[in-house]
């Protein structure tokens, strides 16, 4: 076997095409957009390069045939954040069912990260935003992957655990139909919250979409930043997120809670765009764009998925979560645009959020594991701390 660093356009193309060949006959896998993978490794497109570095490799057999791929990265913003040791990352792992090949790829990541001063590695994770390409699928292989979410073969779990990775945290996806009742407890919470006339809950009207980045920034930084390794969001990052979401935004999936006119909570969802992208074969060329428009007009996609839910600390325990969710129910159920809903990327370190989702009525449909490997295995292993 031979490790080849991805340094040419042909290597970068093979990095993508290997996965396409690997999953060619898989009935559930949806090919990611080629550009979404390429952009992760493009310093002009990925702002993580401003405070980090990454590398990727192909693994070839003796005949020069690709049998695996992987990437490794150091993000200086999170190397020490919440960690007992400097911790790097690896991801975009794909491999044939061969333990020696898998270990060769993981060894390559470990060696490179150690040379960068790292003492542990998390994986499989992304070089950049945590809501994308994060975690190894270990349950839910019968369900199609959501947009920019990892899907992989079941045998990958054995490779990671046999190599010495341990579960740092699980990411849960909950699913339910849009129709049907919610927990009565949510209505009780909503009634409690609505006694205070200073609260207002609504989805964003079209004329308000220009304020989406501002609202997102305020709530995210108060509710999520500096918790479980989440860095603060800058206005530039918030505007970029909104820009990226803009082509697929549905205002009726963007709910905010306000107190005296200031945003204090959000419940943000998007149309599950993989339900359209699965028809474009990874390419948004003229034909891919035509297919995208066609299926959008036909409203082919009947599934929405949650991307962010949060309540700023000073408004927690006041029924805000229930008021937001019941308001969304009162809009979405009569509208009947969507039939399925998935609540995505809920860490097992967040019991409060899990309780809310269980009250919504979702059941775990997928489970991803974010693993961590300590290079010095004599050191004690600690899982991600529970959010209070």
Phi, psi and omega in degrees: 000152183221132175270132180235122177289140178280106182227350180243166177297325179293320177298316181297322177295319179293327178302323178278313187293332178300314179296322179299317179293321184297321184257014189311316184256016181277127187285343187253327183302138175245126182295125174296158173295132179305318183296327180294323177287312181302321184295332178300326186256015181253111181301337179281338184254332185253111183289350176297338178294342179293334181223032179191180180213156179212167180209155176218156185223156166251148173248125181244150174275184185297337180271002180085011179274134179291130178235001178187165176208159178192161175226154175225151185204153174238120177249103187300338180291333184238007180304318182251353187291110179073010184251151174277350182207157176298127189232125175261194182216161173220155180188189182055036181281127171219141185200149171293168182280077182212114185298319181298320178295316180298315181294327177297319178294315182292324175299320181298317178297314182299314181298316180295317181292322177298321178294339177268006178089010180279149180243003178198163174221140174261149178182165348282130180230180183258157169265085184139218188305136185285342181277005182233141171050046187237123175096154179261127178293124178236349173215145178099032182290347180271359183248142181294144179288146172282167184303128179057033173246143184291136167233138183208171178286150179301330184289348177298325181301318178297317180302311184296314184287325177292332180284343179115004173292144173237154183290120175274318169197160174259146172248125184255142170245126178254145182227149173198166172283152179293320178283164180106161186285158169259172176298139178299335180298327179294321176294324177296316178298317182297319180296320178299314183293322186285355174291339180265110184292352178285345179273144176217134181233134181195159167274155185287127174285161183303323181288348179263352186299336177295342179262001184303315181298319180295313180297318180300313181300313184299309185288317182300312185292332177276325186268330190235328185298142180067018174243130180049048172072013179278118178286161176296148177269135174267164178297323178298319179292319179298318178295323178294318178301314180296319178299319180291327181278339191307318182298340184239005183301138168238110184306331181286003174249008183244099184250135177232149169252139181237145174233117185053037176086353180260136180293131181233355180200157172216152175221093191249131179225165178225156167301138183283095195288342175298337178292345172256319182297339180294347179266353187257358176057041172079358187235123176260052172279192184300323180289319178298319179294322178297316178296320179300311180298318182299310182288333174293315179296324179284351184054046179303321184282124178245012183241136172246155177221145181280139179243327181212137175218129180194151176229130181296147190308318185289350178247008175284150180079011182245010178088008183298318181299316179296321180295319179296313185292318180291328176295317178300317178302315184293341176269312190283325182293313176293328181294320175060021178292323182245143179252335182236149180220132175238135178258114198258149169056066176247111184289144178289354176275004184238073185297331179296318180291322178299320178297317179299314182295322177296327176289329175294334176107010180281152173243150182297121181251336178215151175224125173250149177244127168265116184263157173225136174241121173277129180290329171261098187284359174279345179282150180291140179265133178236133176284168179302135181294147179286133177288133180269000000 
